[in-house]
JSON list of C-alpha atoms in Angstrom, two decimals:
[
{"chain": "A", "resi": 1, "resn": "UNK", "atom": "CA", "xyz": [0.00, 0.00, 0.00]},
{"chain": "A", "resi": 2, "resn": "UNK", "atom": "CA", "xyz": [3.11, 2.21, -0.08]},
{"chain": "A", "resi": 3, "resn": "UNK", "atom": "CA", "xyz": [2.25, 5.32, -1.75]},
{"chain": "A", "resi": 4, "resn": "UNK", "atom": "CA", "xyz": [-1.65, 4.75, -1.90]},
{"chain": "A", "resi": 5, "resn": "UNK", "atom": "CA", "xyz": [-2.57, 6.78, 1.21]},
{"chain": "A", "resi": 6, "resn": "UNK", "atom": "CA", "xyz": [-1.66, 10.31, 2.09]},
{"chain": "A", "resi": 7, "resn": "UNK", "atom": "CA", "xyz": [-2.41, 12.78, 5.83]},
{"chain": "A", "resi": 8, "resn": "UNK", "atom": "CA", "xyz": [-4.01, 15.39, 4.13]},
{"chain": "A", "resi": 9, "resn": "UNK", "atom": "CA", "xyz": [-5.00, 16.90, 7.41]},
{"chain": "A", "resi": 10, "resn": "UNK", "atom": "CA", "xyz": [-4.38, 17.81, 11.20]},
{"chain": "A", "resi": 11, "resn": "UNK", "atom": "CA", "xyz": [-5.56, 18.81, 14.06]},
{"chain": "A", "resi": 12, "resn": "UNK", "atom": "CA", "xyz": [-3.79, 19.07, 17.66]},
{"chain": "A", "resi": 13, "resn": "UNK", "atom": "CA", "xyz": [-4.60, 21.07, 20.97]},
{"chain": "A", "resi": 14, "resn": "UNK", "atom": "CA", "xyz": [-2.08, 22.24, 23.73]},
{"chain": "A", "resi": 15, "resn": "UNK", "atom": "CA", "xyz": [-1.71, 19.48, 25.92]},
{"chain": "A", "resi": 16, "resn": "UNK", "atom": "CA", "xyz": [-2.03, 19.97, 29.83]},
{"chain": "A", "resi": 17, "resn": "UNK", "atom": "CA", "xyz": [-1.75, 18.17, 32.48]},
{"chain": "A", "resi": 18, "resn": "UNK", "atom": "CA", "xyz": [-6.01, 18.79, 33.57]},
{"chain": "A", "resi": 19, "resn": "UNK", "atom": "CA", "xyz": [-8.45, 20.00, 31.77]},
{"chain": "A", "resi": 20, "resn": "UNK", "atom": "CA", "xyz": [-11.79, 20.80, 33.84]},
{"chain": "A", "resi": 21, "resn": "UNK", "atom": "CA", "xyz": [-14.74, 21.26, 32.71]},
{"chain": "A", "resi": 22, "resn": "UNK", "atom": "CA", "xyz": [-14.64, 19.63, 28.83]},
{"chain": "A", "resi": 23, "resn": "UNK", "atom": "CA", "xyz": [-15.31, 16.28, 28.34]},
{"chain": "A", "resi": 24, "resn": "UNK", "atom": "CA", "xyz": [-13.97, 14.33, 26.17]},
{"chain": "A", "resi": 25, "resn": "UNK", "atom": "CA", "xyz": [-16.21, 14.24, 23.27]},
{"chain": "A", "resi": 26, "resn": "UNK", "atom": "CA", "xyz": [-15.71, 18.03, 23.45]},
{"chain": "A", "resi": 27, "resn": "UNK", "atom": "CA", "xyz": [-11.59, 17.50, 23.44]},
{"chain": "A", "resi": 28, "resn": "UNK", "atom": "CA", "xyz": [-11.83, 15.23, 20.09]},
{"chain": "A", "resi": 29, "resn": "UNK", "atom": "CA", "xyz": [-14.62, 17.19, 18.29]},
{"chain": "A", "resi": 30, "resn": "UNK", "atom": "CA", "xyz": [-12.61, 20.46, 18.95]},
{"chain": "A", "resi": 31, "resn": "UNK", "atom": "CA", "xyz": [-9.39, 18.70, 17.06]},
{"chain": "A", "resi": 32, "resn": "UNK", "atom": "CA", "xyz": [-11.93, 17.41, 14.20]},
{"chain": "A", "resi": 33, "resn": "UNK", "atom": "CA", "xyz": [-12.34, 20.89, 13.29]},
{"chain": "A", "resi": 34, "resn": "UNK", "atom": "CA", "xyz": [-9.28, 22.11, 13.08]},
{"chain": "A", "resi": 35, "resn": "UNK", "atom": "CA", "xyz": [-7.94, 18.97, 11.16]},
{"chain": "A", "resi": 36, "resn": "UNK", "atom": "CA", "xyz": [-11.16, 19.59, 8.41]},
{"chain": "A", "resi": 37, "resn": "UNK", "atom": "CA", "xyz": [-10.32, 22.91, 8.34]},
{"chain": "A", "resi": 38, "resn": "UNK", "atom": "CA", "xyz": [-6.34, 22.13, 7.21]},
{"chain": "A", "resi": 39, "resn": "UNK", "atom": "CA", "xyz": [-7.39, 19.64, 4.94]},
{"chain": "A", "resi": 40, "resn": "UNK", "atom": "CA", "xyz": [-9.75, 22.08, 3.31]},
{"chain": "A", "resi": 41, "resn": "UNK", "atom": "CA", "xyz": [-12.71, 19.62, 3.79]},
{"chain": "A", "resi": 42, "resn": "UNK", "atom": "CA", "xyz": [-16.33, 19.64, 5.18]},
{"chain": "A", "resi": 43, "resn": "UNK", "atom": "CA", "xyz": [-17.56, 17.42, 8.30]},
{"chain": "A", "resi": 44, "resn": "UNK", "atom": "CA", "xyz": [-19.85, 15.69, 5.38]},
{"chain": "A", "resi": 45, "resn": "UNK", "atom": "CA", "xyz": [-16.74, 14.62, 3.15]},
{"chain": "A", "resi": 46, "resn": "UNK", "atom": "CA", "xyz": [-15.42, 12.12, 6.54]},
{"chain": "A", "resi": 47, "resn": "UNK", "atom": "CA", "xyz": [-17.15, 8.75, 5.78]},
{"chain": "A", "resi": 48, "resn": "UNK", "atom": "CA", "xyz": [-14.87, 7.19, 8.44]},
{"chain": "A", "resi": 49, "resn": "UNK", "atom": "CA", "xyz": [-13.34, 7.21, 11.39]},
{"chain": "A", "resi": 50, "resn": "UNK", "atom": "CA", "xyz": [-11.06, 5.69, 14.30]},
{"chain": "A", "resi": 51, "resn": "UNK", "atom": "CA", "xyz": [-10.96, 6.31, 17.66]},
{"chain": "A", "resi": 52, "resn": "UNK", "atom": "CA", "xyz": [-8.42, 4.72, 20.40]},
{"chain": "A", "resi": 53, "resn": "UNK", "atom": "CA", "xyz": [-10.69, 2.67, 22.13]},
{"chain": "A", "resi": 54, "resn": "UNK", "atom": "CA", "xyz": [-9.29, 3.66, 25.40]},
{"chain": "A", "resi": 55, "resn": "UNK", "atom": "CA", "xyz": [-10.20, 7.17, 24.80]},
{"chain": "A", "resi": 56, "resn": "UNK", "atom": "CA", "xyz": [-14.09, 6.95, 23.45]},
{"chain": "A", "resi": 57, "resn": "UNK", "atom": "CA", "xyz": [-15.75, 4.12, 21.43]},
{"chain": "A", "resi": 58, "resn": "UNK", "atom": "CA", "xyz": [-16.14, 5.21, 17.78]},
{"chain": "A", "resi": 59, "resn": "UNK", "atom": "CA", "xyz": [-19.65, 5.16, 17.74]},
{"chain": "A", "resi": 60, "resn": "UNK", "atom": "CA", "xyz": [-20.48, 7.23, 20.45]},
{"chain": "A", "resi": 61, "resn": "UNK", "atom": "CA", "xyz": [-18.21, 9.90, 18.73]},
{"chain": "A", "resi": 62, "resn": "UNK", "atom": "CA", "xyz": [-19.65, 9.67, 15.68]},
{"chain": "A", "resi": 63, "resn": "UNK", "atom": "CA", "xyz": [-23.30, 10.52, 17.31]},
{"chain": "A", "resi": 64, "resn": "UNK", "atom": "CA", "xyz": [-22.05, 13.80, 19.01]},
{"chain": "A", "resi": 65, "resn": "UNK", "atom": "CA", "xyz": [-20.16, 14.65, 15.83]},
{"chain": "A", "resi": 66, "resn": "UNK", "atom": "CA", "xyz": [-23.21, 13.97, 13.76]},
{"chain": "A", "resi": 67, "resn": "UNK", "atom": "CA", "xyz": [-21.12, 11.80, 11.31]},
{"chain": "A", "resi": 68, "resn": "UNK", "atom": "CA", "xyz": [-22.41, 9.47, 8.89]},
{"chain": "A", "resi": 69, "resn": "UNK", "atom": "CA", "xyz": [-19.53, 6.70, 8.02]},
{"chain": "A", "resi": 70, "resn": "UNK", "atom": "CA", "xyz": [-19.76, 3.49, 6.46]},
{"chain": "A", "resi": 71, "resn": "UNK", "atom": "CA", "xyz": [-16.50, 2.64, 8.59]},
{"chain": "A", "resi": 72, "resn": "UNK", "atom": "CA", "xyz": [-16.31, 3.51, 12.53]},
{"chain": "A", "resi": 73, "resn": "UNK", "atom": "CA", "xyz": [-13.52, 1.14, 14.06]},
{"chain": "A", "resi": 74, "resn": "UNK", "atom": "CA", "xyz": [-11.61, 1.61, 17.50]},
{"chain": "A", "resi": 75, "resn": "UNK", "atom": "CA", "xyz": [-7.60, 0.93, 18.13]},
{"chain": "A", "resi": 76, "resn": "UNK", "atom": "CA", "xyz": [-6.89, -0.98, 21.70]},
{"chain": "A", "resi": 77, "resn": "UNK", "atom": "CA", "xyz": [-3.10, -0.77, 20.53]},
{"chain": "A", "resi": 78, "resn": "UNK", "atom": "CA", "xyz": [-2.89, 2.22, 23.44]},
{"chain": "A", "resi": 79, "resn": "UNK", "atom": "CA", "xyz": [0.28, 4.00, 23.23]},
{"chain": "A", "resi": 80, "resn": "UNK", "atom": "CA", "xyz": [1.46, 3.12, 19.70]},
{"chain": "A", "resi": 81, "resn": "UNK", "atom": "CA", "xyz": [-2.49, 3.86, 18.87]},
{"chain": "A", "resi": 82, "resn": "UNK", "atom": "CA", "xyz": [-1.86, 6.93, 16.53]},
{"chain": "A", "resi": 83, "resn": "UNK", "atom": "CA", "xyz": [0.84, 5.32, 14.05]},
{"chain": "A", "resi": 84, "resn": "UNK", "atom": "CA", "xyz": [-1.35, 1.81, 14.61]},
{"chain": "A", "resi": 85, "resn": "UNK", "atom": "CA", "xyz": [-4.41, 3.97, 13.64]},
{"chain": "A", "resi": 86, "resn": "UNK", "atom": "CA", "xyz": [-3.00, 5.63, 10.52]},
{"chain": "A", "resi": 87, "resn": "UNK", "atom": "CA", "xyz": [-2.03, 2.25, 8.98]},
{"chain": "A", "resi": 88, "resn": "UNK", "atom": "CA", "xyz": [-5.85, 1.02, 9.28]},
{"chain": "A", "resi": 89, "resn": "UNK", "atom": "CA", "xyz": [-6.93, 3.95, 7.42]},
{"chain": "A", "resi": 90, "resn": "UNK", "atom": "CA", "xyz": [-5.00, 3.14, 4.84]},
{"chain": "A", "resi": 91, "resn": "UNK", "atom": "CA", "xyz": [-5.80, -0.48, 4.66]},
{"chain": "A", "resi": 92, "resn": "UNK", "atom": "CA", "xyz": [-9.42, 0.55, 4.87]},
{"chain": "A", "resi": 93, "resn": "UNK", "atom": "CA", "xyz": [-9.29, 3.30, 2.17]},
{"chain": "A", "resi": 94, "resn": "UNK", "atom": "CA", "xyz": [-7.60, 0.50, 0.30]},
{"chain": "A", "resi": 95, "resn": "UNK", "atom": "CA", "xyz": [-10.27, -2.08, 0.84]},
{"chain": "A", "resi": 96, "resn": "UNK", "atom": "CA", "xyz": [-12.98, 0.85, -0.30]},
{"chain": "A", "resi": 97, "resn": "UNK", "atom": "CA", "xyz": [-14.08, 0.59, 3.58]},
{"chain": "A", "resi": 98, "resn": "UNK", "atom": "CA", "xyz": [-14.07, 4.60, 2.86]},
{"chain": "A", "resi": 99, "resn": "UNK", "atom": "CA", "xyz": [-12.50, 7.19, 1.09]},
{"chain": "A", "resi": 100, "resn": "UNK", "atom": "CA", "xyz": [-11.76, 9.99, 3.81]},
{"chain": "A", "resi": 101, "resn": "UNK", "atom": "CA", "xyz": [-10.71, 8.45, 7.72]},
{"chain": "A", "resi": 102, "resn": "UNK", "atom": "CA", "xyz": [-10.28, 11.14, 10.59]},
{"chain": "A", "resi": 103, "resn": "UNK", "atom": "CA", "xyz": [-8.15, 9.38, 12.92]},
{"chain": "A", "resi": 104, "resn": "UNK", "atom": "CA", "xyz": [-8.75, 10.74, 16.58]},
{"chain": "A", "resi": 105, "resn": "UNK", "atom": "CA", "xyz": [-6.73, 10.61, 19.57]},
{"chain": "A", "resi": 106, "resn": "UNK", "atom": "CA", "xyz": [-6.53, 12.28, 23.23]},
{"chain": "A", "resi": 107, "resn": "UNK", "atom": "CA", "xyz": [-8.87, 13.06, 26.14]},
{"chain": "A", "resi": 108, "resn": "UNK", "atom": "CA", "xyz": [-9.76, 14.97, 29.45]},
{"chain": "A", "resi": 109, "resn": "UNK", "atom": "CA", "xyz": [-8.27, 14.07, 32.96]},
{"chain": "A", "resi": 110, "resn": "UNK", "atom": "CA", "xyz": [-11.26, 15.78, 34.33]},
{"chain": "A", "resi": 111, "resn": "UNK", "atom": "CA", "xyz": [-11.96, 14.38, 37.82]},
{"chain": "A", "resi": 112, "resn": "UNK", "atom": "CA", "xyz": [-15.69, 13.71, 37.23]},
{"chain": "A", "resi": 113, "resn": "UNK", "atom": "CA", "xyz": [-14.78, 11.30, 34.59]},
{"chain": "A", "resi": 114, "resn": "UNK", "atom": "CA", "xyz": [-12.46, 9.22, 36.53]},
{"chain": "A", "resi": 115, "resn": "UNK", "atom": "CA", "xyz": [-9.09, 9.25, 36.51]},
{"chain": "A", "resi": 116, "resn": "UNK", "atom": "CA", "xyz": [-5.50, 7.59, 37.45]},
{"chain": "A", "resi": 117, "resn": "UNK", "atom": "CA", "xyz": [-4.64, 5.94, 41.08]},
{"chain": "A", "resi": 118, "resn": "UNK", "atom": "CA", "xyz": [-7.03, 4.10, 43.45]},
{"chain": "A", "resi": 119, "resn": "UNK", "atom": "CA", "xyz": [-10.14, 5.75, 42.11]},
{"chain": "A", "resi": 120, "resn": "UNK", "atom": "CA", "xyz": [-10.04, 4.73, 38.79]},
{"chain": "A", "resi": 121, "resn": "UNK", "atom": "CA", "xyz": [-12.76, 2.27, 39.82]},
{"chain": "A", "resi": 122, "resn": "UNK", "atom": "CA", "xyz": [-14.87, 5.29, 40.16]},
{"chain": "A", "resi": 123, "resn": "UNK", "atom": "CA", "xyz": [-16.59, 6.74, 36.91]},
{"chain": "A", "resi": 124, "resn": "UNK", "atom": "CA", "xyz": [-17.91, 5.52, 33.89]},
{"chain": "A", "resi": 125, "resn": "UNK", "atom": "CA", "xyz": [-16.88, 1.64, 32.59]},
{"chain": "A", "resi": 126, "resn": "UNK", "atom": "CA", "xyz": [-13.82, 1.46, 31.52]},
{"chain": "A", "resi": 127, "resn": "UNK", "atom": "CA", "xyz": [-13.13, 0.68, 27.85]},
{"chain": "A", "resi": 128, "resn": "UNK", "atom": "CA", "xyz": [-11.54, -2.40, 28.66]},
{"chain": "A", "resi": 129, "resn": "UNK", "atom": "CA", "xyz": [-13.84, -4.62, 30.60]},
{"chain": "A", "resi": 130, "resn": "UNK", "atom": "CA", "xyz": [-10.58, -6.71, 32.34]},
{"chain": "A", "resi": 131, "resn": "UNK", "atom": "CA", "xyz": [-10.20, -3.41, 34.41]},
{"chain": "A", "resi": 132, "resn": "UNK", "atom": "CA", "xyz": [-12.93, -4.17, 36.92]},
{"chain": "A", "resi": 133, "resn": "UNK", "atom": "CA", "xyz": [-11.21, -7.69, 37.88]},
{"chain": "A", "resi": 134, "resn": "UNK", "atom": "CA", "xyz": [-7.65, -6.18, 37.69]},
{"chain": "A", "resi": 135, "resn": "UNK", "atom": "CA", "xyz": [-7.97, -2.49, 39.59]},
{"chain": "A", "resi": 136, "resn": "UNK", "atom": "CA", "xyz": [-9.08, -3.65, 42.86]},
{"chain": "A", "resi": 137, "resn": "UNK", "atom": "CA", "xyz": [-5.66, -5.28, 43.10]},
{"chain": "A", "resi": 138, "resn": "UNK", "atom": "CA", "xyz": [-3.95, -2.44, 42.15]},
{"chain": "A", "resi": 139, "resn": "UNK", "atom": "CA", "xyz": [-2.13, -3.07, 38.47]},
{"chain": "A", "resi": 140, "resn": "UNK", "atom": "CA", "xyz": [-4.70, -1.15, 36.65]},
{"chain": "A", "resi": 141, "resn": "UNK", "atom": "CA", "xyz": [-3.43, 2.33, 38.01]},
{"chain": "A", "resi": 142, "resn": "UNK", "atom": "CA", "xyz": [-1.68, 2.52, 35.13]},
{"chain": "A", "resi": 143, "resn": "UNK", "atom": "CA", "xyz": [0.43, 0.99, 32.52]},
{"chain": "A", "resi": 144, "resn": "UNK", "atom": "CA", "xyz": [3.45, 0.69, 34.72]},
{"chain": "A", "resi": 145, "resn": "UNK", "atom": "CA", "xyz": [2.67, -2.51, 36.65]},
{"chain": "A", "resi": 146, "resn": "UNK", "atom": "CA", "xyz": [2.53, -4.60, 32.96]},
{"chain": "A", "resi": 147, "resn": "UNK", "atom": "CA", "xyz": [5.86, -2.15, 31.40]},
{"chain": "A", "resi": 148, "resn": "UNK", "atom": "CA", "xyz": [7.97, -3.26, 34.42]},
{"chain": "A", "resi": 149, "resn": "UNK", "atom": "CA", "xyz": [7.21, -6.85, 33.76]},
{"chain": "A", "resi": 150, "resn": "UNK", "atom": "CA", "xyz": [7.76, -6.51, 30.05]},
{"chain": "A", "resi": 151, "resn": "UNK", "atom": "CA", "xyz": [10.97, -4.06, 30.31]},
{"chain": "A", "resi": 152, "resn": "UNK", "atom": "CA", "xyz": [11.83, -6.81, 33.13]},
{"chain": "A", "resi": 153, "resn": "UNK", "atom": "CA", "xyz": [11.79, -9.82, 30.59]},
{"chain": "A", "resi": 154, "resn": "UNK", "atom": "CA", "xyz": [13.87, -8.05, 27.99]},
{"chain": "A", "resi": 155, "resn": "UNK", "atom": "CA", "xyz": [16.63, -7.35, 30.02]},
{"chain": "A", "resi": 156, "resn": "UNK", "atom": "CA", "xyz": [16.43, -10.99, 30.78]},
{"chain": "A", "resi": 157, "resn": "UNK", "atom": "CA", "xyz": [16.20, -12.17, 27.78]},
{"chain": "A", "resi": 158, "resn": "UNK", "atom": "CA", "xyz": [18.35, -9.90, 25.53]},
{"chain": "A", "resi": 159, "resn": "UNK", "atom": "CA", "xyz": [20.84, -7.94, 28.14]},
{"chain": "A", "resi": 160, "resn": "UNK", "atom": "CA", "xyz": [19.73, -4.61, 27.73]},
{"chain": "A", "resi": 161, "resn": "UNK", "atom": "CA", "xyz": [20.66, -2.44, 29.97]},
{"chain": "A", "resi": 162, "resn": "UNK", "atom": "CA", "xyz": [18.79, 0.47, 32.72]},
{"chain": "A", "resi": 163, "resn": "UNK", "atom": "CA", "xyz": [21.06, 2.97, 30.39]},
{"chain": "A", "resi": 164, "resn": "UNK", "atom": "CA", "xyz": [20.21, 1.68, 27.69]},
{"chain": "A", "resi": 165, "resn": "UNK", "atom": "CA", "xyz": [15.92, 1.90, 27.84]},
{"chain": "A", "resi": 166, "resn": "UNK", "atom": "CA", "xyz": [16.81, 5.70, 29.54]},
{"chain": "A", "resi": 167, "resn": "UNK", "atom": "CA", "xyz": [17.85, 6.89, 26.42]},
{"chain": "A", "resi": 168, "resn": "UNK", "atom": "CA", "xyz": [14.57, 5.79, 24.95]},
{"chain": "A", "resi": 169, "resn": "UNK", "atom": "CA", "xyz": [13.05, 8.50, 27.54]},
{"chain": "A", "resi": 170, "resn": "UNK", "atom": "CA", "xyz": [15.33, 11.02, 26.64]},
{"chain": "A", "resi": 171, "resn": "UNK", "atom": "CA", "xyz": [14.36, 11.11, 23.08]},
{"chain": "A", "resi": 172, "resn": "UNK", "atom": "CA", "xyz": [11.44, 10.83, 23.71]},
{"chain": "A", "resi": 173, "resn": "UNK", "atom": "CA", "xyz": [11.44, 14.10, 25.70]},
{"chain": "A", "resi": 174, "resn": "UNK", "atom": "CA", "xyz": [13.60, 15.61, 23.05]},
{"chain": "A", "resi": 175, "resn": "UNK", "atom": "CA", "xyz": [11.02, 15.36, 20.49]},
{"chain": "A", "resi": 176, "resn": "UNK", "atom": "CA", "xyz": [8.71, 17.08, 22.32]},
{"chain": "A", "resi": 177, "resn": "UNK", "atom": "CA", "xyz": [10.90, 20.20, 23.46]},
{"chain": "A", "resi": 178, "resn": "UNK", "atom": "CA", "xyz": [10.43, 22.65, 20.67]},
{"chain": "A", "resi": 179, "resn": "UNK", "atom": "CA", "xyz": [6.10, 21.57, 20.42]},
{"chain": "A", "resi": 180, "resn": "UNK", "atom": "CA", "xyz": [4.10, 24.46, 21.40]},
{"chain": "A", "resi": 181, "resn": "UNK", "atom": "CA", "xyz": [1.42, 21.86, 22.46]},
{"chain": "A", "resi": 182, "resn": "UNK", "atom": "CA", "xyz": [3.56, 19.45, 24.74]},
{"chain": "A", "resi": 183, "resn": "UNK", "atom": "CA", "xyz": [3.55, 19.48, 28.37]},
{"chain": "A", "resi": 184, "resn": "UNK", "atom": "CA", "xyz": [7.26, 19.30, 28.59]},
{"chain": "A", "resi": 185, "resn": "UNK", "atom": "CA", "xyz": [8.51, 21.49, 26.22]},
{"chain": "A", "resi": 186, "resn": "UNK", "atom": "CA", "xyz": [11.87, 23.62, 26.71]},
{"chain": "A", "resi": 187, "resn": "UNK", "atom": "CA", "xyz": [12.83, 20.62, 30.01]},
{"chain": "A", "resi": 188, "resn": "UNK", "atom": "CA", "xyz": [15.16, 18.42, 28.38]},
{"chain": "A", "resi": 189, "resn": "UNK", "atom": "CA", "xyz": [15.91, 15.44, 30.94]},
{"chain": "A", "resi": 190, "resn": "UNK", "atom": "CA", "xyz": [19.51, 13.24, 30.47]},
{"chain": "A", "resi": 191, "resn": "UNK", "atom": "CA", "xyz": [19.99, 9.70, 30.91]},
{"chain": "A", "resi": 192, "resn": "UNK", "atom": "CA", "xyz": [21.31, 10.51, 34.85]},
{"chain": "A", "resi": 193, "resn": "UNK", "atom": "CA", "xyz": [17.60, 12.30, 35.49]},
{"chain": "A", "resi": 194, "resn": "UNK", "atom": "CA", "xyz": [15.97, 8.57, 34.17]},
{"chain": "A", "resi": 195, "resn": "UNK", "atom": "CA", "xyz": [18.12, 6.62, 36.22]},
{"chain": "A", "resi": 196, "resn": "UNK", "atom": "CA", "xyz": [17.77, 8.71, 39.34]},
{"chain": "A", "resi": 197, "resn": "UNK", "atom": "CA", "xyz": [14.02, 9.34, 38.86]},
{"chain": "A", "resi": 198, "resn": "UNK", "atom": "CA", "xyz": [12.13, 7.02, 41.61]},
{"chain": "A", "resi": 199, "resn": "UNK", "atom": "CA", "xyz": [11.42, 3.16, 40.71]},
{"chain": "A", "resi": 200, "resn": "UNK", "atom": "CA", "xyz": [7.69, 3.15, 40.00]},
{"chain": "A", "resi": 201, "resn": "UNK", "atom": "CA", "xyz": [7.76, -0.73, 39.63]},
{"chain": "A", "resi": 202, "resn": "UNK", "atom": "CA", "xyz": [10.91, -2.48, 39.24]},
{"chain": "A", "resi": 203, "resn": "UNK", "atom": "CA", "xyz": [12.70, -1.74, 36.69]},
{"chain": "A", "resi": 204, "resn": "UNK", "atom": "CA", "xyz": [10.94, 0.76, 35.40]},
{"chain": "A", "resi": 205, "resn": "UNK", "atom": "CA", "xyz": [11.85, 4.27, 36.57]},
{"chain": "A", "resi": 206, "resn": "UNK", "atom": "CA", "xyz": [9.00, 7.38, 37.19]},
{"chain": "A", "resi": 207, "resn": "UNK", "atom": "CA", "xyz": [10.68, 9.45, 34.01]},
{"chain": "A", "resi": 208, "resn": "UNK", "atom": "CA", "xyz": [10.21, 6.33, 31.60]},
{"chain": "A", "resi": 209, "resn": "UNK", "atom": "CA", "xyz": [6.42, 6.24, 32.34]},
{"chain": "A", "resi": 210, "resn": "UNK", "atom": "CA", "xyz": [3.97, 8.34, 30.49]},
{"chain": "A", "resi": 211, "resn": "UNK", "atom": "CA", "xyz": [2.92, 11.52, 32.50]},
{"chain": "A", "resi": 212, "resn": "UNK", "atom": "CA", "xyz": [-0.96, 11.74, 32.44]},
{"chain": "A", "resi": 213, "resn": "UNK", "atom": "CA", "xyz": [-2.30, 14.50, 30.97]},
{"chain": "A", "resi": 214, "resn": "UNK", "atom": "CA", "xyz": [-5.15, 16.00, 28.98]},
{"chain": "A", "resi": 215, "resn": "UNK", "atom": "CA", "xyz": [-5.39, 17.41, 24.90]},
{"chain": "A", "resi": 216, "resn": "UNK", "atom": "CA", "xyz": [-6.41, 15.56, 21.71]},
{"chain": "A", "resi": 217, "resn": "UNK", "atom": "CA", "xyz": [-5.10, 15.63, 18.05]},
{"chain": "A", "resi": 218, "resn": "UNK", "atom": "CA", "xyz": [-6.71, 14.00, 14.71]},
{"chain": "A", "resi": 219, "resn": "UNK", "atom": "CA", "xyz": [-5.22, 13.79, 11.69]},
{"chain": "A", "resi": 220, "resn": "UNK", "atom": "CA", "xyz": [-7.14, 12.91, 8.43]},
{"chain": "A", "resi": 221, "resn": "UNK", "atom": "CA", "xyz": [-6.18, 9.87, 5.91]},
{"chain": "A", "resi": 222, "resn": "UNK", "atom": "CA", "xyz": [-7.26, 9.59, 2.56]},
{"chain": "A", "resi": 223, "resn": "UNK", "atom": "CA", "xyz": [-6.53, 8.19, -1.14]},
{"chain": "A", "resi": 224, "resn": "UNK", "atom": "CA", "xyz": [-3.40, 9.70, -3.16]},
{"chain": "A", "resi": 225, "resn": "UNK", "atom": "CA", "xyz": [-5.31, 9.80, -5.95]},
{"chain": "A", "resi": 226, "resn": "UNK", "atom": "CA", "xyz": [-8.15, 12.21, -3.89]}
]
């Protein structure tokens, strides 16, 4: 499919660490816009979409948007959801699923929706229905509990080392240091920051974990041809 799809589109808003008062419907609709508006489209020309399904199902999105699609599909692959989501477009465009995909990302830390830490039992029902038997227990505070086993099992298995998976955090936070819309921009961190950063769950440190926050961004996929 190389060369058959093309981003014609985007969309992203300033990311903070809590954002009151919106919900998240609100976040992704408000990133829909301005991604229709760069690609020079209408709201009627988007006959699909995808959602991360940890965010908002697809469906629900597509009623507050007032969308009609003849593909709505959501992405459970979590952090590696927008470049996973960009790549079903395409397949989908390719399959004549649709011809135009708004791929949708992001959401509110607003307390009244739930959140992170012992009350995320609290709230509306979590997109992924193994959270009510895992977060009484505790692992379903966040993705740490399940990183620290993986990051655990490939030191084992392959050697790498603590310095080694740091420098993984401190590109990471290089990328985002000259975005206007990231949280950390302009605080660079170095490989000593990772490694002295508190041990959220063996082996993994508190600067290699994703910090929470708040913000969407949607980019739009279509044909090369369109």
């Amino acid at each position: 499919m190389r060369g058959q799809a093309a981003i014609v589109g985007i969309g992203e808003l300033p990311t903070e660490r809590r954002i009151n008062g919106r919900s998240t419907n609100s976040l992704l609709s408000q990133a829909a816009r301005l991604a229709i508006a760069d690609a020079g489209l209408r709201k009627e020309d988007i006959d699909g979409i995808i959602t991360r399904g940890s965010d908002v199902g697809p469906m629900d999105l597509a009623e507050y948007m007032g969308l009609s699609l003849t593909f709505c599909e959501g992405n459970t692959q979590h952090g590696s959801a927008g470049a996973h989501s960009v790549a079903m477009a395409a397949a989908a465009i390719h399959a004549g699923l649709a011809t135009t995909i708004m791929c949708l990302f992001g959401g509110t830390r607003d307390p009244n929706e739930g959140g992170f830490g012992p009350g995320i039992t609290r709230g509306p029902a979590p997109a992924n229905k193994l959270t009510e038997f895992e977060a009484p227990f505790g692992p379903a505070a966040g993705a740490g509990t399940g990183y620290g086993m993986m990051k655990h099992r490939h030191m084992y298995e392959f050697g790498t080392t603590q310095e080694q998976f740091a420098k993984m955090a401190v590109n990471q936070r290089f990328n985002a240091l000259t975005n206007p819309n990231a949280v950390f921009k302009g605080e660079p961190i170095t490989v000593d920051d990772v490694l002295n950063s508190r041990m959220v769950n063996d082996p993994l440190h508190l600067l290699e974990c994703v910090m929470p926050c708040a913000g969407a961004a949607a980019c739009i996929v279509t044909s090369a041809e369109r």
